[in-house]
C-alpha cells in the first residue's frame, strides 16, 4: 500500500469516527483531496487508492495538472478552491467541474457565460469570510443573501449554486473550531429557509475536519493529511 493510500485510509477513519459521533451517515461527507503543489504522480497514487475528487488553489498550476492527467479526466472531479481572477474565468469554466471560491456576482456571471454548452453545469459554492479576516477572500455574511439569490438566478444550464465554502481561522480546540463551522451551517440554513435549495457545506481541513463534520460539513477539503507536508 502506498503512503498516500494509508494516509487517505486514516483520514477516512477520522471521518467515519466523526460521523458516528455526530450521528451522521458516513456517506454524507465527501472527501476532497487538496492536491495543490503536489505533482501528477501524487494525484495518480490517490486515484489508484480510490480518490476521485481533487481540489486545486492556483489556476495555472491546476490547468497544467488537469491537462497532464487528461487520460483520467472522465474519472476525476476537479474543484477550484482558490482565488479566481476575472481574466482566468474562461479557462476555469472550460476545465473544472466545481468552483468553490465564488465571492462576486461578476465572477459567477462570467463563468455562466463561458461554460461550454457541451459540458454539464458548473457547480458553484460561495466562499464566505466567516472569521471576518480583512486579508481573506469571501463574501461577508451580511452580503451573502443578495449574492446567493443573484447567483442562484443565473441560467441553470450553465451554473448551479450548490452551497457555501469557508476557511475559518485556525483554533486550538474542538469547541473553538466548531464555532465558525456552526455559523456557516446557520447561514446555509437561513438561505434555504428563504427559498434556496443548497446541499453543500464545504468546510473542514486536515486540522479541523472533526469539528466541521460535527457541524454538518458535506465536503471536507484535506491536503496535508493525505499527501504529507507541502513543499511550498
Ligand atoms: C490548502 C487548502 C486546504 C487543505 O489544507 P490542509 O491543511 O493541507 O488540509 C483546504 N482548503 C483550502 C481552501 C486550501 O487552500
mmCIF file of C-alpha atoms and ligand atoms in Angstrom:
data_model
loop_
_atom_site.group_PDB
_atom_site.id
_atom_site.type_symbol
_atom_site.label_atom_id
_atom_site.label_comp_id
_atom_site.label_asym_id
_atom_site.label_seq_id
_atom_site.Cartn_x
_atom_site.Cartn_y
_atom_site.Cartn_z
ATOM 1 C CA UNK A 1 0.000 0.000 0.000
ATOM 2 C CA UNK A 2 1.379 3.436 -0.918
ATOM 3 C CA UNK A 3 1.909 6.049 1.760
ATOM 4 C CA UNK A 4 -0.830 8.174 0.167
ATOM 5 C CA UNK A 5 -3.149 5.166 0.315
ATOM 6 C CA UNK A 6 -2.521 4.592 4.035
ATOM 7 C CA UNK A 7 -2.757 8.306 4.909
ATOM 8 C CA UNK A 8 -6.007 8.534 2.986
ATOM 9 C CA UNK A 9 -7.348 5.480 4.828
ATOM 10 C CA UNK A 10 -6.505 7.204 8.118
ATOM 11 C CA UNK A 11 -8.425 10.326 7.018
ATOM 12 C CA UNK A 12 -11.362 8.100 6.065
ATOM 13 C CA UNK A 13 -11.240 6.555 9.549
ATOM 14 C CA UNK A 14 -11.277 10.016 11.128
ATOM 15 C CA UNK A 15 -14.304 10.911 9.001
ATOM 16 C CA UNK A 16 -16.184 7.744 9.963
ATOM 17 C CA UNK A 17 -15.433 8.312 13.666
ATOM 18 C CA UNK A 18 -16.623 11.921 13.424
ATOM 19 C CA UNK A 19 -19.774 10.886 11.553
ATOM 20 C CA UNK A 20 -20.579 8.301 14.241
ATOM 21 C CA UNK A 21 -20.058 10.935 16.958
ATOM 22 C CA UNK A 22 -22.346 13.296 15.028
ATOM 23 C CA UNK A 23 -24.977 10.630 14.380
ATOM 24 C CA UNK A 24 -24.498 11.151 10.671
ATOM 25 C CA UNK A 25 -24.210 8.709 7.771
ATOM 26 C CA UNK A 26 -20.551 8.463 6.701
ATOM 27 C CA UNK A 27 -21.737 8.503 3.074
ATOM 28 C CA UNK A 28 -22.977 12.044 3.641
ATOM 29 C CA UNK A 29 -19.463 13.525 3.716
ATOM 30 C CA UNK A 30 -17.363 13.716 0.550
ATOM 31 C CA UNK A 31 -13.586 13.729 0.887
ATOM 32 C CA UNK A 32 -11.958 16.283 -1.414
ATOM 33 C CA UNK A 33 -8.204 15.673 -1.763
ATOM 34 C CA UNK A 34 -6.425 19.032 -1.966
ATOM 35 C CA UNK A 35 -3.599 18.401 -4.401
ATOM 36 C CA UNK A 36 -2.150 21.929 -4.672
ATOM 37 C CA UNK A 37 1.650 21.863 -5.058
ATOM 38 C CA UNK A 38 1.500 18.062 -5.466
ATOM 39 C CA UNK A 39 2.663 16.534 -8.730
ATOM 40 C CA UNK A 40 0.663 14.356 -11.070
ATOM 41 C CA UNK A 41 2.238 11.208 -9.575
ATOM 42 C CA UNK A 42 0.644 12.028 -6.232
ATOM 43 C CA UNK A 43 -2.742 12.550 -7.890
ATOM 44 C CA UNK A 44 -2.379 9.247 -9.748
ATOM 45 C CA UNK A 45 -1.481 7.474 -6.492
ATOM 46 C CA UNK A 46 -4.507 8.946 -4.753
ATOM 47 C CA UNK A 47 -6.724 7.994 -7.670
ATOM 48 C CA UNK A 48 -5.349 4.449 -7.583
ATOM 49 C CA UNK A 49 -6.315 4.384 -3.883
ATOM 50 C CA UNK A 50 -9.904 5.259 -4.801
ATOM 51 C CA UNK A 51 -9.904 9.056 -4.637
ATOM 52 C CA UNK A 52 -11.928 10.845 -7.307
ATOM 53 C CA UNK A 53 -12.482 14.451 -6.146
ATOM 54 C CA UNK A 54 -9.497 16.814 -6.151
ATOM 55 C CA UNK A 55 -9.146 20.449 -5.103
ATOM 56 C CA UNK A 56 -6.688 22.969 -6.503
ATOM 57 C CA UNK A 57 -5.869 26.522 -5.411
ATOM 58 C CA UNK A 58 -3.807 28.021 -8.192
ATOM 59 C CA UNK A 59 -5.492 28.244 -11.587
ATOM 60 C CA UNK A 60 -2.444 27.866 -13.827
ATOM 61 C CA UNK A 61 -0.977 25.002 -11.810
ATOM 62 C CA UNK A 62 -4.359 23.279 -11.917
ATOM 63 C CA UNK A 63 -4.822 23.740 -15.668
ATOM 64 C CA UNK A 64 -1.404 22.192 -16.313
ATOM 65 C CA UNK A 65 -2.202 19.280 -13.983
ATOM 66 C CA UNK A 66 -5.652 18.660 -15.471
ATOM 67 C CA UNK A 67 -4.083 18.602 -18.967
ATOM 68 C CA UNK A 68 -1.325 16.217 -17.866
ATOM 69 C CA UNK A 69 -3.958 13.912 -16.359
ATOM 70 C CA UNK A 70 -6.262 14.048 -19.391
ATOM 71 C CA UNK A 71 -6.282 10.236 -19.620
ATOM 72 C CA UNK A 72 -8.088 10.152 -16.230
ATOM 73 C CA UNK A 73 -10.363 13.135 -16.930
ATOM 74 C CA UNK A 74 -13.638 11.195 -17.062
ATOM 75 C CA UNK A 75 -12.908 9.585 -13.681
ATOM 76 C CA UNK A 76 -11.849 12.715 -11.808
ATOM 77 C CA UNK A 77 -13.760 15.688 -10.456
ATOM 78 C CA UNK A 78 -11.785 18.946 -10.262
ATOM 79 C CA UNK A 79 -12.718 21.680 -7.777
ATOM 80 C CA UNK A 80 -11.208 25.162 -7.772
ATOM 81 C CA UNK A 81 -10.880 26.231 -4.122
ATOM 82 C CA UNK A 82 -8.512 29.205 -4.539
ATOM 83 C CA UNK A 83 -8.957 32.801 -5.710
ATOM 84 C CA UNK A 84 -10.234 33.364 -9.236
ATOM 85 C CA UNK A 85 -9.317 36.477 -11.231
ATOM 86 C CA UNK A 86 -11.669 37.664 -13.987
ATOM 87 C CA UNK A 87 -9.124 37.044 -16.751
ATOM 88 C CA UNK A 88 -8.983 33.339 -15.822
ATOM 89 C CA UNK A 89 -12.712 32.587 -15.750
ATOM 90 C CA UNK A 90 -12.883 31.224 -19.310
ATOM 91 C CA UNK A 91 -10.156 28.636 -18.763
ATOM 92 C CA UNK A 92 -11.729 27.659 -15.447
ATOM 93 C CA UNK A 93 -15.220 27.369 -16.970
ATOM 94 C CA UNK A 94 -13.771 25.041 -19.602
ATOM 95 C CA UNK A 95 -11.638 22.843 -17.336
ATOM 96 C CA UNK A 96 -13.251 22.463 -13.887
ATOM 97 C CA UNK A 97 -16.323 20.675 -12.525
ATOM 98 C CA UNK A 98 -16.744 22.871 -9.447
ATOM 99 C CA UNK A 99 -15.706 26.384 -8.371
ATOM 100 C CA UNK A 100 -15.993 26.774 -4.594
ATOM 101 C CA UNK A 101 -14.406 30.206 -4.308
ATOM 102 C CA UNK A 102 -17.008 32.477 -5.915
ATOM 103 C CA UNK A 103 -17.379 35.683 -3.912
ATOM 104 C CA UNK A 104 -18.603 38.194 -6.507
ATOM 105 C CA UNK A 105 -21.574 38.151 -8.877
ATOM 106 C CA UNK A 106 -19.345 39.246 -11.770
ATOM 107 C CA UNK A 107 -17.265 36.063 -11.463
ATOM 108 C CA UNK A 108 -20.333 33.833 -11.431
ATOM 109 C CA UNK A 109 -21.825 35.666 -14.427
ATOM 110 C CA UNK A 110 -18.648 35.212 -16.427
ATOM 111 C CA UNK A 111 -18.433 31.520 -15.512
ATOM 112 C CA UNK A 112 -22.047 31.073 -16.632
ATOM 113 C CA UNK A 113 -21.455 32.858 -19.937
ATOM 114 C CA UNK A 114 -18.250 30.961 -20.607
ATOM 115 C CA UNK A 115 -19.294 27.444 -19.577
ATOM 116 C CA UNK A 116 -19.169 25.350 -22.791
ATOM 117 C CA UNK A 117 -22.623 24.121 -23.831
ATOM 118 C CA UNK A 118 -21.490 20.507 -24.194
ATOM 119 C CA UNK A 119 -20.498 20.298 -20.516
ATOM 120 C CA UNK A 120 -22.854 19.834 -17.560
ATOM 121 C CA UNK A 121 -23.497 22.951 -15.472
ATOM 122 C CA UNK A 122 -20.519 24.162 -13.456
ATOM 123 C CA UNK A 123 -21.219 23.511 -9.759
ATOM 124 C CA UNK A 124 -20.664 26.596 -7.579
ATOM 125 C CA UNK A 125 -20.166 27.402 -3.927
ATOM 126 C CA UNK A 126 -19.972 30.877 -2.462
ATOM 127 C CA UNK A 127 -16.925 31.482 -0.299
ATOM 128 C CA UNK A 128 -17.856 33.208 2.962
ATOM 129 C CA UNK A 129 -15.347 35.197 5.021
ATOM 130 C CA UNK A 130 -16.656 33.595 8.203
ATOM 131 C CA UNK A 131 -13.912 34.773 10.569
ATOM 132 C CA UNK A 132 -14.077 38.355 9.281
ATOM 133 C CA UNK A 133 -10.387 38.473 8.438
ATOM 134 C CA UNK A 134 -9.515 41.537 6.362
ATOM 135 C CA UNK A 135 -6.936 39.599 4.355
ATOM 136 C CA UNK A 136 -9.236 36.734 3.426
ATOM 137 C CA UNK A 137 -11.342 36.319 0.320
ATOM 138 C CA UNK A 138 -15.025 35.680 0.656
ATOM 139 C CA UNK A 139 -18.320 37.493 0.832
ATOM 140 C CA UNK A 140 -19.320 38.879 4.238
ATOM 141 C CA UNK A 141 -22.249 37.184 5.987
ATOM 142 C CA UNK A 142 -24.204 40.440 5.588
ATOM 143 C CA UNK A 143 -23.723 40.488 1.805
ATOM 144 C CA UNK A 144 -24.288 36.762 1.357
ATOM 145 C CA UNK A 145 -28.101 36.625 0.922
ATOM 146 C CA UNK A 146 -28.181 39.070 -2.002
ATOM 147 C CA UNK A 147 -25.235 37.373 -3.708
ATOM 148 C CA UNK A 148 -26.753 33.917 -3.231
ATOM 149 C CA UNK A 149 -30.101 34.986 -4.728
ATOM 150 C CA UNK A 150 -28.373 36.566 -7.720
ATOM 151 C CA UNK A 151 -26.098 33.588 -8.395
ATOM 152 C CA UNK A 152 -28.983 31.148 -7.984
ATOM 153 C CA UNK A 153 -30.867 33.071 -10.678
ATOM 154 C CA UNK A 154 -28.164 32.541 -13.333
ATOM 155 C CA UNK A 155 -29.031 30.120 -16.188
ATOM 156 C CA UNK A 156 -29.382 26.588 -14.795
ATOM 157 C CA UNK A 157 -27.886 25.004 -17.903
ATOM 158 C CA UNK A 158 -24.620 26.867 -17.230
ATOM 159 C CA UNK A 159 -24.090 27.055 -13.470
ATOM 160 C CA UNK A 160 -25.720 25.582 -10.390
ATOM 161 C CA UNK A 161 -25.333 27.074 -6.932
ATOM 162 C CA UNK A 162 -24.728 24.179 -4.516
ATOM 163 C CA UNK A 163 -23.724 25.792 -1.241
ATOM 164 C CA UNK A 164 -21.131 27.563 0.857
ATOM 165 C CA UNK A 165 -17.400 27.256 1.483
ATOM 166 C CA UNK A 166 -15.263 28.786 4.231
ATOM 167 C CA UNK A 167 -11.721 28.718 5.555
ATOM 168 C CA UNK A 168 -12.058 29.656 9.234
ATOM 169 C CA UNK A 169 -9.146 30.989 11.265
ATOM 170 C CA UNK A 170 -7.250 28.150 12.956
ATOM 171 C CA UNK A 171 -8.438 27.457 16.503
ATOM 172 C CA UNK A 172 -6.811 25.351 19.197
ATOM 173 C CA UNK A 173 -9.528 23.044 20.449
ATOM 174 C CA UNK A 174 -12.628 21.319 19.164
ATOM 175 C CA UNK A 175 -15.097 23.647 20.874
ATOM 176 C CA UNK A 176 -13.460 26.747 19.395
ATOM 177 C CA UNK A 177 -13.155 25.094 15.981
ATOM 178 C CA UNK A 178 -16.876 24.332 15.949
ATOM 179 C CA UNK A 179 -17.963 27.977 16.269
ATOM 180 C CA UNK A 180 -17.249 29.223 12.706
ATOM 181 C CA UNK A 181 -18.403 25.915 11.215
ATOM 182 C CA UNK A 182 -21.698 26.276 13.088
ATOM 183 C CA UNK A 183 -22.011 29.839 11.795
ATOM 184 C CA UNK A 184 -21.547 28.675 8.200
ATOM 185 C CA UNK A 185 -24.188 25.961 8.653
ATOM 186 C CA UNK A 186 -26.603 28.525 10.091
ATOM 187 C CA UNK A 187 -26.010 30.802 7.091
ATOM 188 C CA UNK A 188 -26.815 27.903 4.748
ATOM 189 C CA UNK A 189 -29.944 27.024 6.728
ATOM 190 C CA UNK A 190 -31.104 30.645 6.566
ATOM 191 C CA UNK A 191 -30.628 30.719 2.782
ATOM 192 C CA UNK A 192 -32.634 27.522 2.449
ATOM 193 C CA UNK A 193 -35.420 28.932 4.619
ATOM 194 C CA UNK A 194 -35.537 31.896 2.243
ATOM 195 C CA UNK A 195 -36.265 29.594 -0.697
ATOM 196 C CA UNK A 196 -32.935 28.281 -1.973
ATOM 197 C CA UNK A 197 -32.153 24.545 -2.035
ATOM 198 C CA UNK A 198 -28.462 24.337 -1.210
ATOM 199 C CA UNK A 199 -26.984 20.955 -0.286
ATOM 200 C CA UNK A 200 -23.250 21.586 0.101
ATOM 201 C CA UNK A 201 -21.307 22.799 3.135
ATOM 202 C CA UNK A 202 -17.614 22.780 2.190
ATOM 203 C CA UNK A 203 -15.715 23.137 5.449
ATOM 204 C CA UNK A 204 -13.068 21.302 7.418
ATOM 205 C CA UNK A 205 -9.398 20.717 6.555
ATOM 206 C CA UNK A 206 -6.671 18.424 7.902
ATOM 207 C CA UNK A 207 -6.623 20.088 11.328
ATOM 208 C CA UNK A 208 -10.345 20.605 11.965
ATOM 209 C CA UNK A 209 -12.331 18.088 9.941
ATOM 210 C CA UNK A 210 -13.917 16.589 13.089
ATOM 211 C CA UNK A 211 -15.331 19.978 14.135
ATOM 212 C CA UNK A 212 -16.641 20.542 10.617
ATOM 213 C CA UNK A 213 -18.338 17.130 10.426
ATOM 214 C CA UNK A 214 -19.946 17.673 13.845
ATOM 215 C CA UNK A 215 -21.423 20.907 12.471
ATOM 216 C CA UNK A 216 -22.734 19.375 9.256
ATOM 217 C CA UNK A 217 -19.968 19.552 6.652
ATOM 218 C CA UNK A 218 -20.887 17.643 3.496
ATOM 219 C CA UNK A 219 -17.490 18.109 1.848
ATOM 220 C CA UNK A 220 -14.156 18.308 3.672
ATOM 221 C CA UNK A 221 -11.036 19.598 1.914
ATOM 222 C CA UNK A 222 -7.960 17.694 3.053
ATOM 223 C CA UNK A 223 -4.422 18.269 1.787
ATOM 224 C CA UNK A 224 -1.527 17.550 4.128
ATOM 225 C CA UNK A 225 -3.227 14.676 5.973
ATOM 226 C CA UNK A 226 -3.421 12.808 2.637
ATOM 227 C CA UNK A 227 -0.321 13.948 0.752
ATOM 228 C CA UNK A 228 2.023 14.979 3.554
ATOM 229 C CA UNK A 229 3.556 18.420 4.032
ATOM 230 C CA UNK A 230 3.609 20.732 1.031
ATOM 231 C CA UNK A 231 6.962 21.815 -0.374
ATOM 232 C CA UNK A 232 5.786 25.410 -0.737
HETATM 233 C C1 LIG B 1 -4.708 24.152 1.262
HETATM 234 C C2 LIG B 1 -6.184 24.207 1.458
HETATM 235 C C3 LIG B 1 -6.876 23.158 2.077
HETATM 236 C C4 LIG B 1 -6.186 21.946 2.673
HETATM 237 O O1 LIG B 1 -5.457 22.303 3.786
HETATM 238 P P1 LIG B 1 -4.718 21.164 4.678
HETATM 239 O O2 LIG B 1 -4.479 21.841 5.963
HETATM 240 O O3 LIG B 1 -3.479 20.821 3.930
HETATM 241 O O4 LIG B 1 -5.645 20.020 4.781
HETATM 242 C C5 LIG B 1 -8.257 23.243 2.164
HETATM 243 N N1 LIG B 1 -8.934 24.305 1.672
HETATM 244 C C6 LIG B 1 -8.309 25.328 1.071
HETATM 245 C C7 LIG B 1 -9.117 26.443 0.539
HETATM 246 C C8 LIG B 1 -6.926 25.315 0.956
HETATM 247 O O5 LIG B 1 -6.329 26.363 0.393
#
